[in-house]
Structures are given as structure tokens and as C-alpha cells.
Amino acid sequence: WIPILHYKQNCRIREKDILMKQRPTLHSVYCYPPWQCHGQAYILNYWASPQLLEQSKAYNLRPSRAGHMLHVILIRYEKTPIGAYDALFIVDHPVRKNQRYSTIAKIFVSNEASMLHGQNLWGLPKQLAKFTWTETNTATYCQVEVNGKNMMIQLNRHKNSPEFYINSHQLPHHILNVQQHWQSQDYTFTPQFRGKLHKLKSVQWHDSDEVFPDFNQARYINSFYMSEVQLLLPEAKIEVKTPVSRETT
């Protein structure tokens, strides 16, 4: 894991780079990878039917005749190189043998710095949203507001849930390898994480149909809460995709 002092040195203003890559603003501080992040996370696992995938085409989910697994990740980042922020995203996995990479199909974050960094450094299609959290003895409620539209995620906990340690090295490579396409560039990277899992009792989605896929229609699979997670985001390999010109004779 990268010491905090190391990645603080990567946070700097590089106006020349910003101008060359047409950054949105000259006054943004860009913290370059690798990033070490700490926080709390919810890992929600679903099997999406072909019908749900078809209904959710607007969220860039891969179609599948048989349906396939999706992960929804909700994170409360407490420490990152750009400060604390919240994130909600869908991880869509390969559905054919010739597909080697997962993709983050939809992602909301709670501050502009995270949005700009994610778009430019990892090709993530980040959008701004407002996150409001409410805690009770048995559940956590997360309200997400996007362009004036609200949805609620209700995360129900067991009173006593055993704890399991997990490290990303234990998972198959095709789950962790991510490739994103953003503004004519391909971004490929492999995040790493570790932490302790607690099994969730259940999850309910409220009023999500105008903001997010309706995961109440998906088959819920064992899902987990991570009270403390450490995440490492490495530098992405970036390839510029240039259009192929066709000359006519």
C-alpha cells in the first residue's frame, strides 16, 4: 500500500497537461495515480434477467440472452487524495468468451473533483449526485438525488453477522480487470482492495426507476457490508482510438 505522503506528492497543478487534454478548468488540482483510499462499502450482488437488461439499456448494461451477474457498489470514502466523497456504481462483467474486461457502466459521485479525476484518469463516466445518509439500529438508508430526482437504497443488517476477510487477490482476474471508453480513449486498469465482510440481511430500492435500474426486479444474491475497506487505484493504461480512414479509388 502506498504511503499517504507519496500520493500527496502526486497532487499538483499541471496547466500544460490540462490545456493539452482540454481539461474543464485550469484551476483544478489533479492527483495522479496510484491512489490509496479508505472507507466503508456495500457490495450488492444481483442476477439480472434478459428483460431487465433490455429495460436498462439507457444505463449501458451489456445485453445477454440468459441474463448475467451485476455488482452494485456503494462506497463512503473517508480518505482519498482528493478528500472524502460518496460513490454509487454498477460493475458489469464479461458475458462472452471474447470479452476480457469488466466495465463500470454507471457511476454517481458526490463532488466535482472526484468526477473530473475519474473521467480524465480512468475513463469513468462519473456524474454528480447528492448523497444523504440515515442510520438506525438495523438499517442504513442512502438517498441519492440526481438532477432533482430522488431514489432511496435501504440496506438491512443482521444483528449479529460473522466477519470474513477478503483480498482482491482471491478473485478471478476477469472480474477485477476493468476497461473503460471515454472521449475516444480506452482506459484499462486493475483495482485492488482488502477488508472485512459482513453479510447483509436484505436490500430494498425505492423510486429508482428514473435514476438507476430497478434492482428490485433482479434476483438478489448474498450481499455484504465492509465496515473498513482499503482500495488501491493504479494508473490506467490509456490508448487513443483514432478513426480508420477509408480511401476510395
PDB file of C-alpha atoms in Angstrom:
ATOM      1  CA  TRP A   1       0.000   0.000   0.000  1.00  0.00           C
ATOM      2  CA  ILE A   2       1.266   3.454  -0.958  1.00  0.00           C
ATOM      3  CA  PRO A   3       2.049   5.773   1.987  1.00  0.00           C
ATOM      4  CA  ILE A   4      -0.064   8.921   2.247  1.00  0.00           C
ATOM      5  CA  LEU A   5       2.958  11.183   1.770  1.00  0.00           C
ATOM      6  CA  HIS A   6       3.697   9.546  -1.559  1.00  0.00           C
ATOM      7  CA  TYR A   7       0.362  10.192  -3.186  1.00  0.00           C
ATOM      8  CA  LYS A   8       0.136  13.703  -1.728  1.00  0.00           C
ATOM      9  CA  GLN A   9       3.191  14.495  -3.836  1.00  0.00           C
ATOM     10  CA  ASN A  10       1.190  13.433  -6.893  1.00  0.00           C
ATOM     11  CA  CYS A  11      -1.425  16.167  -6.236  1.00  0.00           C
ATOM     12  CA  ARG A  12      -0.358  19.151  -8.228  1.00  0.00           C
ATOM     13  CA  ILE A  13      -1.490  21.692 -10.806  1.00  0.00           C
ATOM     14  CA  ARG A  14      -0.262  20.901 -14.309  1.00  0.00           C
ATOM     15  CA  GLU A  15      -1.688  23.614 -16.521  1.00  0.00           C
ATOM     16  CA  LYS A  16       0.223  22.480 -19.590  1.00  0.00           C
ATOM     17  CA  ASP A  17      -1.264  18.978 -19.374  1.00  0.00           C
ATOM     18  CA  ILE A  18      -4.705  20.410 -18.692  1.00  0.00           C
ATOM     19  CA  LEU A  19      -4.522  22.619 -21.781  1.00  0.00           C
ATOM     20  CA  MET A  20      -3.257  19.817 -23.985  1.00  0.00           C
ATOM     21  CA  LYS A  21      -6.021  17.440 -22.887  1.00  0.00           C
ATOM     22  CA  GLN A  22      -8.729  20.145 -22.814  1.00  0.00           C
ATOM     23  CA  ARG A  23      -9.405  19.830 -19.094  1.00  0.00           C
ATOM     24  CA  PRO A  24     -12.584  21.507 -17.865  1.00  0.00           C
ATOM     25  CA  THR A  25     -10.737  24.064 -15.711  1.00  0.00           C
ATOM     26  CA  LEU A  26      -7.217  25.408 -15.282  1.00  0.00           C
ATOM     27  CA  HIS A  27      -7.543  25.680 -11.509  1.00  0.00           C
ATOM     28  CA  SER A  28      -8.274  22.048 -10.663  1.00  0.00           C
ATOM     29  CA  VAL A  29      -5.662  20.183  -8.623  1.00  0.00           C
ATOM     30  CA  TYR A  30      -5.021  16.827 -10.238  1.00  0.00           C
ATOM     31  CA  CYS A  31      -3.844  13.981  -8.017  1.00  0.00           C
ATOM     32  CA  TYR A  32      -2.270  11.385 -10.240  1.00  0.00           C
ATOM     33  CA  PRO A  33      -2.365   7.632  -9.574  1.00  0.00           C
ATOM     34  CA  PRO A  34      -1.768   5.454  -7.749  1.00  0.00           C
ATOM     35  CA  TRP A  35      -4.489   6.357  -5.262  1.00  0.00           C
ATOM     36  CA  GLN A  36      -4.906   4.751  -1.873  1.00  0.00           C
ATOM     37  CA  CYS A  37      -8.441   5.123  -0.496  1.00  0.00           C
ATOM     38  CA  HIS A  38     -10.115   4.135   2.773  1.00  0.00           C
ATOM     39  CA  GLY A  39     -13.761   3.973   3.714  1.00  0.00           C
ATOM     40  CA  GLN A  40     -16.885   1.858   4.114  1.00  0.00           C
ATOM     41  CA  ALA A  41     -18.513  -0.112   1.313  1.00  0.00           C
ATOM     42  CA  TYR A  42     -21.614  -2.079   0.415  1.00  0.00           C
ATOM     43  CA  ILE A  43     -21.233  -4.806  -2.222  1.00  0.00           C
ATOM     44  CA  LEU A  44     -24.636  -5.735  -3.650  1.00  0.00           C
ATOM     45  CA  ASN A  45     -24.849  -8.762  -5.929  1.00  0.00           C
ATOM     46  CA  TYR A  46     -27.646  -9.421  -8.429  1.00  0.00           C
ATOM     47  CA  TRP A  47     -28.560 -11.712 -11.284  1.00  0.00           C
ATOM     48  CA  ALA A  48     -30.199  -9.551 -13.962  1.00  0.00           C
ATOM     49  CA  SER A  49     -32.677 -11.183 -16.339  1.00  0.00           C
ATOM     50  CA  PRO A  50     -32.589 -10.515 -20.109  1.00  0.00           C
ATOM     51  CA  GLN A  51     -35.761  -8.448 -19.655  1.00  0.00           C
ATOM     52  CA  LEU A  52     -34.222  -6.212 -17.004  1.00  0.00           C
ATOM     53  CA  LEU A  53     -31.081  -5.739 -19.099  1.00  0.00           C
ATOM     54  CA  GLU A  54     -33.248  -4.747 -22.062  1.00  0.00           C
ATOM     55  CA  GLN A  55     -35.252  -2.303 -19.910  1.00  0.00           C
ATOM     56  CA  SER A  56     -31.987  -0.809 -18.619  1.00  0.00           C
ATOM     57  CA  LYS A  57     -30.269  -0.142 -21.963  1.00  0.00           C
ATOM     58  CA  ALA A  58     -30.054   3.553 -21.062  1.00  0.00           C
ATOM     59  CA  TYR A  59     -27.574   2.607 -18.302  1.00  0.00           C
ATOM     60  CA  ASN A  60     -25.135   0.940 -20.741  1.00  0.00           C
ATOM     61  CA  LEU A  61     -25.618  -2.598 -19.408  1.00  0.00           C
ATOM     62  CA  ARG A  62     -24.485  -5.423 -21.662  1.00  0.00           C
ATOM     63  CA  PRO A  63     -27.358  -7.406 -23.207  1.00  0.00           C
ATOM     64  CA  SER A  64     -27.497 -11.145 -22.614  1.00  0.00           C
ATOM     65  CA  ARG A  65     -29.895 -13.866 -23.752  1.00  0.00           C
ATOM     66  CA  ALA A  66     -29.502 -15.751 -20.487  1.00  0.00           C
ATOM     67  CA  GLY A  67     -29.003 -12.806 -18.126  1.00  0.00           C
ATOM     68  CA  HIS A  68     -25.865 -12.264 -16.092  1.00  0.00           C
ATOM     69  CA  MET A  69     -24.347 -11.098 -12.810  1.00  0.00           C
ATOM     70  CA  LEU A  70     -24.093  -7.431 -11.878  1.00  0.00           C
ATOM     71  CA  HIS A  71     -22.447  -5.837  -8.854  1.00  0.00           C
ATOM     72  CA  VAL A  72     -23.689  -2.585  -7.365  1.00  0.00           C
ATOM     73  CA  ILE A  73     -21.077  -0.887  -5.178  1.00  0.00           C
ATOM     74  CA  LEU A  74     -21.916   1.876  -2.706  1.00  0.00           C
ATOM     75  CA  ILE A  75     -18.885   3.466  -1.027  1.00  0.00           C
ATOM     76  CA  ARG A  76     -18.418   6.138   1.605  1.00  0.00           C
ATOM     77  CA  TYR A  77     -14.821   7.196   1.008  1.00  0.00           C
ATOM     78  CA  GLU A  78     -13.417   8.708   4.198  1.00  0.00           C
ATOM     79  CA  LYS A  79      -9.837   9.241   2.974  1.00  0.00           C
ATOM     80  CA  THR A  80      -8.678   9.711  -0.623  1.00  0.00           C
ATOM     81  CA  PRO A  81      -6.091  12.001  -2.271  1.00  0.00           C
ATOM     82  CA  ILE A  82      -8.916  14.478  -3.020  1.00  0.00           C
ATOM     83  CA  GLY A  83     -10.761  14.135   0.298  1.00  0.00           C
ATOM     84  CA  ALA A  84     -13.938  12.366   1.387  1.00  0.00           C
ATOM     85  CA  TYR A  85     -16.774  11.632  -1.031  1.00  0.00           C
ATOM     86  CA  ASP A  86     -19.513   9.089  -1.779  1.00  0.00           C
ATOM     87  CA  ALA A  87     -19.902   6.877  -4.856  1.00  0.00           C
ATOM     88  CA  LEU A  88     -22.523   4.525  -6.305  1.00  0.00           C
ATOM     89  CA  PHE A  89     -21.741   2.439  -9.375  1.00  0.00           C
ATOM     90  CA  ILE A  90     -22.604  -0.671 -11.377  1.00  0.00           C
ATOM     91  CA  VAL A  91     -19.916  -3.182 -12.352  1.00  0.00           C
ATOM     92  CA  ASP A  92     -20.895  -5.116 -15.478  1.00  0.00           C
ATOM     93  CA  HIS A  93     -18.899  -8.292 -16.195  1.00  0.00           C
ATOM     94  CA  PRO A  94     -17.996 -10.052 -19.447  1.00  0.00           C
ATOM     95  CA  VAL A  95     -20.827 -12.141 -20.900  1.00  0.00           C
ATOM     96  CA  ARG A  96     -18.935 -13.720 -23.838  1.00  0.00           C
ATOM     97  CA  LYS A  97     -15.670 -15.626 -24.056  1.00  0.00           C
ATOM     98  CA  ASN A  98     -14.056 -12.952 -26.233  1.00  0.00           C
ATOM     99  CA  GLN A  99     -14.755 -10.253 -23.620  1.00  0.00           C
ATOM    100  CA  ARG A 100     -11.878  -9.994 -21.144  1.00  0.00           C
ATOM    101  CA  TYR A 101     -12.808  -6.909 -19.154  1.00  0.00           C
ATOM    102  CA  SER A 102     -15.448  -5.725 -16.734  1.00  0.00           C
ATOM    103  CA  THR A 103     -16.797  -2.219 -17.142  1.00  0.00           C
ATOM    104  CA  ILE A 104     -18.277   0.387 -14.831  1.00  0.00           C
ATOM    105  CA  ALA A 105     -21.481   1.112 -16.680  1.00  0.00           C
ATOM    106  CA  LYS A 106     -22.947   3.837 -14.464  1.00  0.00           C
ATOM    107  CA  ILE A 107     -21.453   5.851 -11.618  1.00  0.00           C
ATOM    108  CA  PHE A 108     -22.557   8.721  -9.394  1.00  0.00           C
ATOM    109  CA  VAL A 109     -20.214  10.657  -7.081  1.00  0.00           C
ATOM    110  CA  SER A 110     -20.798  13.432  -4.581  1.00  0.00           C
ATOM    111  CA  ASN A 111     -18.209  16.029  -5.590  1.00  0.00           C
ATOM    112  CA  GLU A 112     -16.846  17.627  -8.737  1.00  0.00           C
ATOM    113  CA  ALA A 113     -13.192  16.838  -8.034  1.00  0.00           C
ATOM    114  CA  SER A 114     -13.987  13.123  -7.981  1.00  0.00           C
ATOM    115  CA  MET A 115     -15.993  13.443 -11.187  1.00  0.00           C
ATOM    116  CA  LEU A 116     -13.180  15.221 -13.087  1.00  0.00           C
ATOM    117  CA  HIS A 117     -10.457  12.903 -11.827  1.00  0.00           C
ATOM    118  CA  GLY A 118     -12.458   9.781 -12.602  1.00  0.00           C
ATOM    119  CA  GLN A 119     -13.305  10.901 -16.123  1.00  0.00           C
ATOM    120  CA  ASN A 120      -9.797  12.002 -17.074  1.00  0.00           C
ATOM    121  CA  LEU A 121      -7.629   9.458 -15.256  1.00  0.00           C
ATOM    122  CA  TRP A 122      -9.693   6.238 -15.552  1.00  0.00           C
ATOM    123  CA  GLY A 123     -12.330   6.999 -18.182  1.00  0.00           C
ATOM    124  CA  LEU A 124     -15.147   6.591 -15.669  1.00  0.00           C
ATOM    125  CA  PRO A 125     -18.499   8.114 -16.748  1.00  0.00           C
ATOM    126  CA  LYS A 126     -18.965   9.880 -13.419  1.00  0.00           C
ATOM    127  CA  GLN A 127     -21.980  12.097 -12.802  1.00  0.00           C
ATOM    128  CA  LEU A 128     -22.652  14.380  -9.867  1.00  0.00           C
ATOM    129  CA  ALA A 129     -25.261  13.424  -7.265  1.00  0.00           C
ATOM    130  CA  LYS A 130     -26.162  14.370  -3.708  1.00  0.00           C
ATOM    131  CA  PHE A 131     -25.931  11.593  -1.103  1.00  0.00           C
ATOM    132  CA  THR A 132     -27.833  11.735   2.199  1.00  0.00           C
ATOM    133  CA  TRP A 133     -27.280   9.021   4.806  1.00  0.00           C
ATOM    134  CA  THR A 134     -29.521   7.923   7.697  1.00  0.00           C
ATOM    135  CA  GLU A 135     -28.555   5.239  10.233  1.00  0.00           C
ATOM    136  CA  THR A 136     -30.799   3.171  12.522  1.00  0.00           C
ATOM    137  CA  ASN A 137     -30.052   0.156  14.729  1.00  0.00           C
ATOM    138  CA  THR A 138     -30.961  -2.280  11.965  1.00  0.00           C
ATOM    139  CA  ALA A 139     -30.539  -0.457   8.666  1.00  0.00           C
ATOM    140  CA  THR A 140     -28.724   2.202   6.671  1.00  0.00           C
ATOM    141  CA  TYR A 141     -30.662   4.436   4.277  1.00  0.00           C
ATOM    142  CA  CYS A 142     -28.904   6.217   1.421  1.00  0.00           C
ATOM    143  CA  GLN A 143     -30.832   8.814  -0.550  1.00  0.00           C
ATOM    144  CA  VAL A 144     -29.316   9.741  -3.913  1.00  0.00           C
ATOM    145  CA  GLU A 145     -30.508  12.884  -5.689  1.00  0.00           C
ATOM    146  CA  VAL A 146     -29.689  13.322  -9.390  1.00  0.00           C
ATOM    147  CA  ASN A 147     -30.962  16.339 -11.326  1.00  0.00           C
ATOM    148  CA  GLY A 148     -33.812  16.860  -8.872  1.00  0.00           C
ATOM    149  CA  LYS A 149     -34.880  13.196  -8.908  1.00  0.00           C
ATOM    150  CA  ASN A 150     -34.511  11.098  -5.748  1.00  0.00           C
ATOM    151  CA  MET A 151     -34.109   7.418  -5.029  1.00  0.00           C
ATOM    152  CA  MET A 152     -33.510   5.558  -1.775  1.00  0.00           C
ATOM    153  CA  ILE A 153     -31.451   2.438  -1.050  1.00  0.00           C
ATOM    154  CA  GLN A 154     -32.371   0.598   2.152  1.00  0.00           C
ATOM    155  CA  LEU A 155     -29.602  -1.691   3.449  1.00  0.00           C
ATOM    156  CA  ASN A 156     -30.830  -4.033   6.184  1.00  0.00           C
ATOM    157  CA  ARG A 157     -28.267  -5.561   8.549  1.00  0.00           C
ATOM    158  CA  HIS A 158     -28.272  -8.694  10.701  1.00  0.00           C
ATOM    159  CA  LYS A 159     -27.977  -8.115  14.445  1.00  0.00           C
ATOM    160  CA  ASN A 160     -25.026 -10.483  14.687  1.00  0.00           C
ATOM    161  CA  SER A 161     -23.210 -11.262  11.482  1.00  0.00           C
ATOM    162  CA  PRO A 162     -19.937 -13.212  11.284  1.00  0.00           C
ATOM    163  CA  GLU A 163     -16.942 -11.431   9.817  1.00  0.00           C
ATOM    164  CA  PHE A 164     -14.921 -12.632   6.815  1.00  0.00           C
ATOM    165  CA  TYR A 165     -11.644 -11.284   5.472  1.00  0.00           C
ATOM    166  CA  ILE A 166     -11.356 -10.744   1.711  1.00  0.00           C
ATOM    167  CA  ASN A 167      -8.491  -9.721  -0.540  1.00  0.00           C
ATOM    168  CA  SER A 168      -8.894  -8.958  -4.241  1.00  0.00           C
ATOM    169  CA  HIS A 169      -6.063 -11.391  -4.998  1.00  0.00           C
ATOM    170  CA  GLN A 170      -8.551 -14.165  -4.173  1.00  0.00           C
ATOM    171  CA  LEU A 171     -10.872 -13.184  -7.055  1.00  0.00           C
ATOM    172  CA  PRO A 172     -10.714 -14.156 -10.751  1.00  0.00           C
ATOM    173  CA  HIS A 173      -8.800 -11.706 -12.948  1.00  0.00           C
ATOM    174  CA  HIS A 174     -11.694 -11.134 -15.351  1.00  0.00           C
ATOM    175  CA  ILE A 175     -13.769  -9.675 -12.508  1.00  0.00           C
ATOM    176  CA  LEU A 176     -11.099  -7.150 -11.495  1.00  0.00           C
ATOM    177  CA  ASN A 177      -9.724  -6.139 -14.896  1.00  0.00           C
ATOM    178  CA  VAL A 178     -11.615  -3.017 -15.964  1.00  0.00           C
ATOM    179  CA  GLN A 179     -11.715  -1.307 -19.341  1.00  0.00           C
ATOM    180  CA  GLN A 180     -13.495   1.997 -19.937  1.00  0.00           C
ATOM    181  CA  HIS A 181     -14.068   4.023 -23.085  1.00  0.00           C
ATOM    182  CA  TRP A 182     -14.155   7.799 -22.684  1.00  0.00           C
ATOM    183  CA  GLN A 183     -13.767  10.518 -25.309  1.00  0.00           C
ATOM    184  CA  SER A 184     -12.121   8.322 -27.961  1.00  0.00           C
ATOM    185  CA  GLN A 185      -9.726   6.705 -25.480  1.00  0.00           C
ATOM    186  CA  ASP A 186      -9.612   3.257 -23.865  1.00  0.00           C
ATOM    187  CA  TYR A 187      -8.585   3.091 -20.199  1.00  0.00           C
ATOM    188  CA  THR A 188      -7.505  -0.283 -18.758  1.00  0.00           C
ATOM    189  CA  PHE A 189      -6.703  -0.846 -15.082  1.00  0.00           C
ATOM    190  CA  THR A 190      -6.977  -3.379 -12.269  1.00  0.00           C
ATOM    191  CA  PRO A 191      -8.034  -2.032  -8.838  1.00  0.00           C
ATOM    192  CA  GLN A 192      -7.058  -3.873  -5.666  1.00  0.00           C
ATOM    193  CA  PHE A 193      -8.870  -3.965  -2.344  1.00  0.00           C
ATOM    194  CA  ARG A 194      -8.975  -5.705   1.012  1.00  0.00           C
ATOM    195  CA  GLY A 195     -11.189  -5.619   4.088  1.00  0.00           C
ATOM    196  CA  LYS A 196     -13.695  -7.498   6.226  1.00  0.00           C
ATOM    197  CA  LEU A 197     -17.140  -8.577   5.044  1.00  0.00           C
ATOM    198  CA  HIS A 198     -20.402  -8.728   6.988  1.00  0.00           C
ATOM    199  CA  LYS A 199     -23.376 -10.361   5.297  1.00  0.00           C
ATOM    200  CA  LEU A 200     -26.381  -8.082   4.723  1.00  0.00           C
ATOM    201  CA  LYS A 201     -29.893  -9.269   5.565  1.00  0.00           C
ATOM    202  CA  SER A 202     -31.604  -7.675   2.547  1.00  0.00           C
ATOM    203  CA  VAL A 203     -31.688  -4.600   0.299  1.00  0.00           C
ATOM    204  CA  GLN A 204     -34.658  -2.601  -0.968  1.00  0.00           C
ATOM    205  CA  TRP A 205     -34.709   0.026  -3.708  1.00  0.00           C
ATOM    206  CA  HIS A 206     -37.236   2.878  -3.618  1.00  0.00           C
ATOM    207  CA  ASP A 207     -38.167   5.168  -6.536  1.00  0.00           C
ATOM    208  CA  SER A 208     -35.091   4.199  -8.557  1.00  0.00           C
ATOM    209  CA  ASP A 209     -36.716   3.789 -11.982  1.00  0.00           C
ATOM    210  CA  GLU A 210     -35.874   7.316 -13.240  1.00  0.00           C
ATOM    211  CA  VAL A 211     -32.315   7.361 -11.861  1.00  0.00           C
ATOM    212  CA  PHE A 212     -30.969   3.803 -11.844  1.00  0.00           C
ATOM    213  CA  PRO A 213     -32.020   0.304 -12.934  1.00  0.00           C
ATOM    214  CA  ASP A 214     -34.766  -1.143 -10.732  1.00  0.00           C
ATOM    215  CA  PHE A 215     -32.816  -3.837  -8.899  1.00  0.00           C
ATOM    216  CA  ASN A 216     -35.970  -4.911  -7.066  1.00  0.00           C
ATOM    217  CA  GLN A 217     -36.661  -6.758 -10.344  1.00  0.00           C
ATOM    218  CA  ALA A 218     -33.307  -8.567 -10.246  1.00  0.00           C
ATOM    219  CA  ARG A 219     -32.566 -11.740  -8.286  1.00  0.00           C
ATOM    220  CA  TYR A 220     -30.843 -10.758  -5.044  1.00  0.00           C
ATOM    221  CA  ILE A 221     -27.728 -12.780  -4.205  1.00  0.00           C
ATOM    222  CA  ASN A 222     -25.739 -12.702  -0.960  1.00  0.00           C
ATOM    223  CA  SER A 223     -24.507  -9.149  -0.431  1.00  0.00           C
ATOM    224  CA  PHE A 224     -22.113  -7.617   2.048  1.00  0.00           C
ATOM    225  CA  TYR A 225     -21.147  -4.619   4.138  1.00  0.00           C
ATOM    226  CA  MET A 226     -17.483  -3.719   4.607  1.00  0.00           C
ATOM    227  CA  SER A 227     -17.013  -1.612   7.730  1.00  0.00           C
ATOM    228  CA  GLU A 228     -13.452  -0.832   6.661  1.00  0.00           C
ATOM    229  CA  VAL A 229     -12.099  -1.212   3.155  1.00  0.00           C
ATOM    230  CA  GLN A 230      -8.737  -0.271   1.650  1.00  0.00           C
ATOM    231  CA  LEU A 231      -8.738   0.334  -2.096  1.00  0.00           C
ATOM    232  CA  LEU A 232      -5.793   0.905  -4.422  1.00  0.00           C
ATOM    233  CA  LEU A 233      -6.472   2.554  -7.806  1.00  0.00           C
ATOM    234  CA  PRO A 234      -3.443   2.183 -10.107  1.00  0.00           C
ATOM    235  CA  GLU A 235      -2.568   4.245 -13.126  1.00  0.00           C
ATOM    236  CA  ALA A 236      -4.624   3.269 -16.163  1.00  0.00           C
ATOM    237  CA  LYS A 237      -3.114   2.222 -19.465  1.00  0.00           C
ATOM    238  CA  ILE A 238      -4.563   4.698 -21.976  1.00  0.00           C
ATOM    239  CA  GLU A 239      -4.858   4.046 -25.694  1.00  0.00           C
ATOM    240  CA  VAL A 240      -6.120   6.666 -28.108  1.00  0.00           C
ATOM    241  CA  LYS A 241      -8.602   5.265 -30.615  1.00  0.00           C
ATOM    242  CA  THR A 242      -8.156   7.013 -33.954  1.00  0.00           C
ATOM    243  CA  PRO A 243     -10.795   6.505 -36.633  1.00  0.00           C
ATOM    244  CA  VAL A 244      -9.686   4.440 -39.621  1.00  0.00           C
ATOM    245  CA  SER A 245      -9.970   6.413 -42.856  1.00  0.00           C
ATOM    246  CA  ARG A 246     -11.193   4.626 -45.961  1.00  0.00           C
ATOM    247  CA  GLU A 247      -9.864   5.901 -49.243  1.00  0.00           C
ATOM    248  CA  THR A 248     -11.911   5.411 -52.338  1.00  0.00           C
ATOM    249  CA  THR A 249     -10.348   4.789 -55.726  1.00  0.00           C
TER     250      THR A 249
END
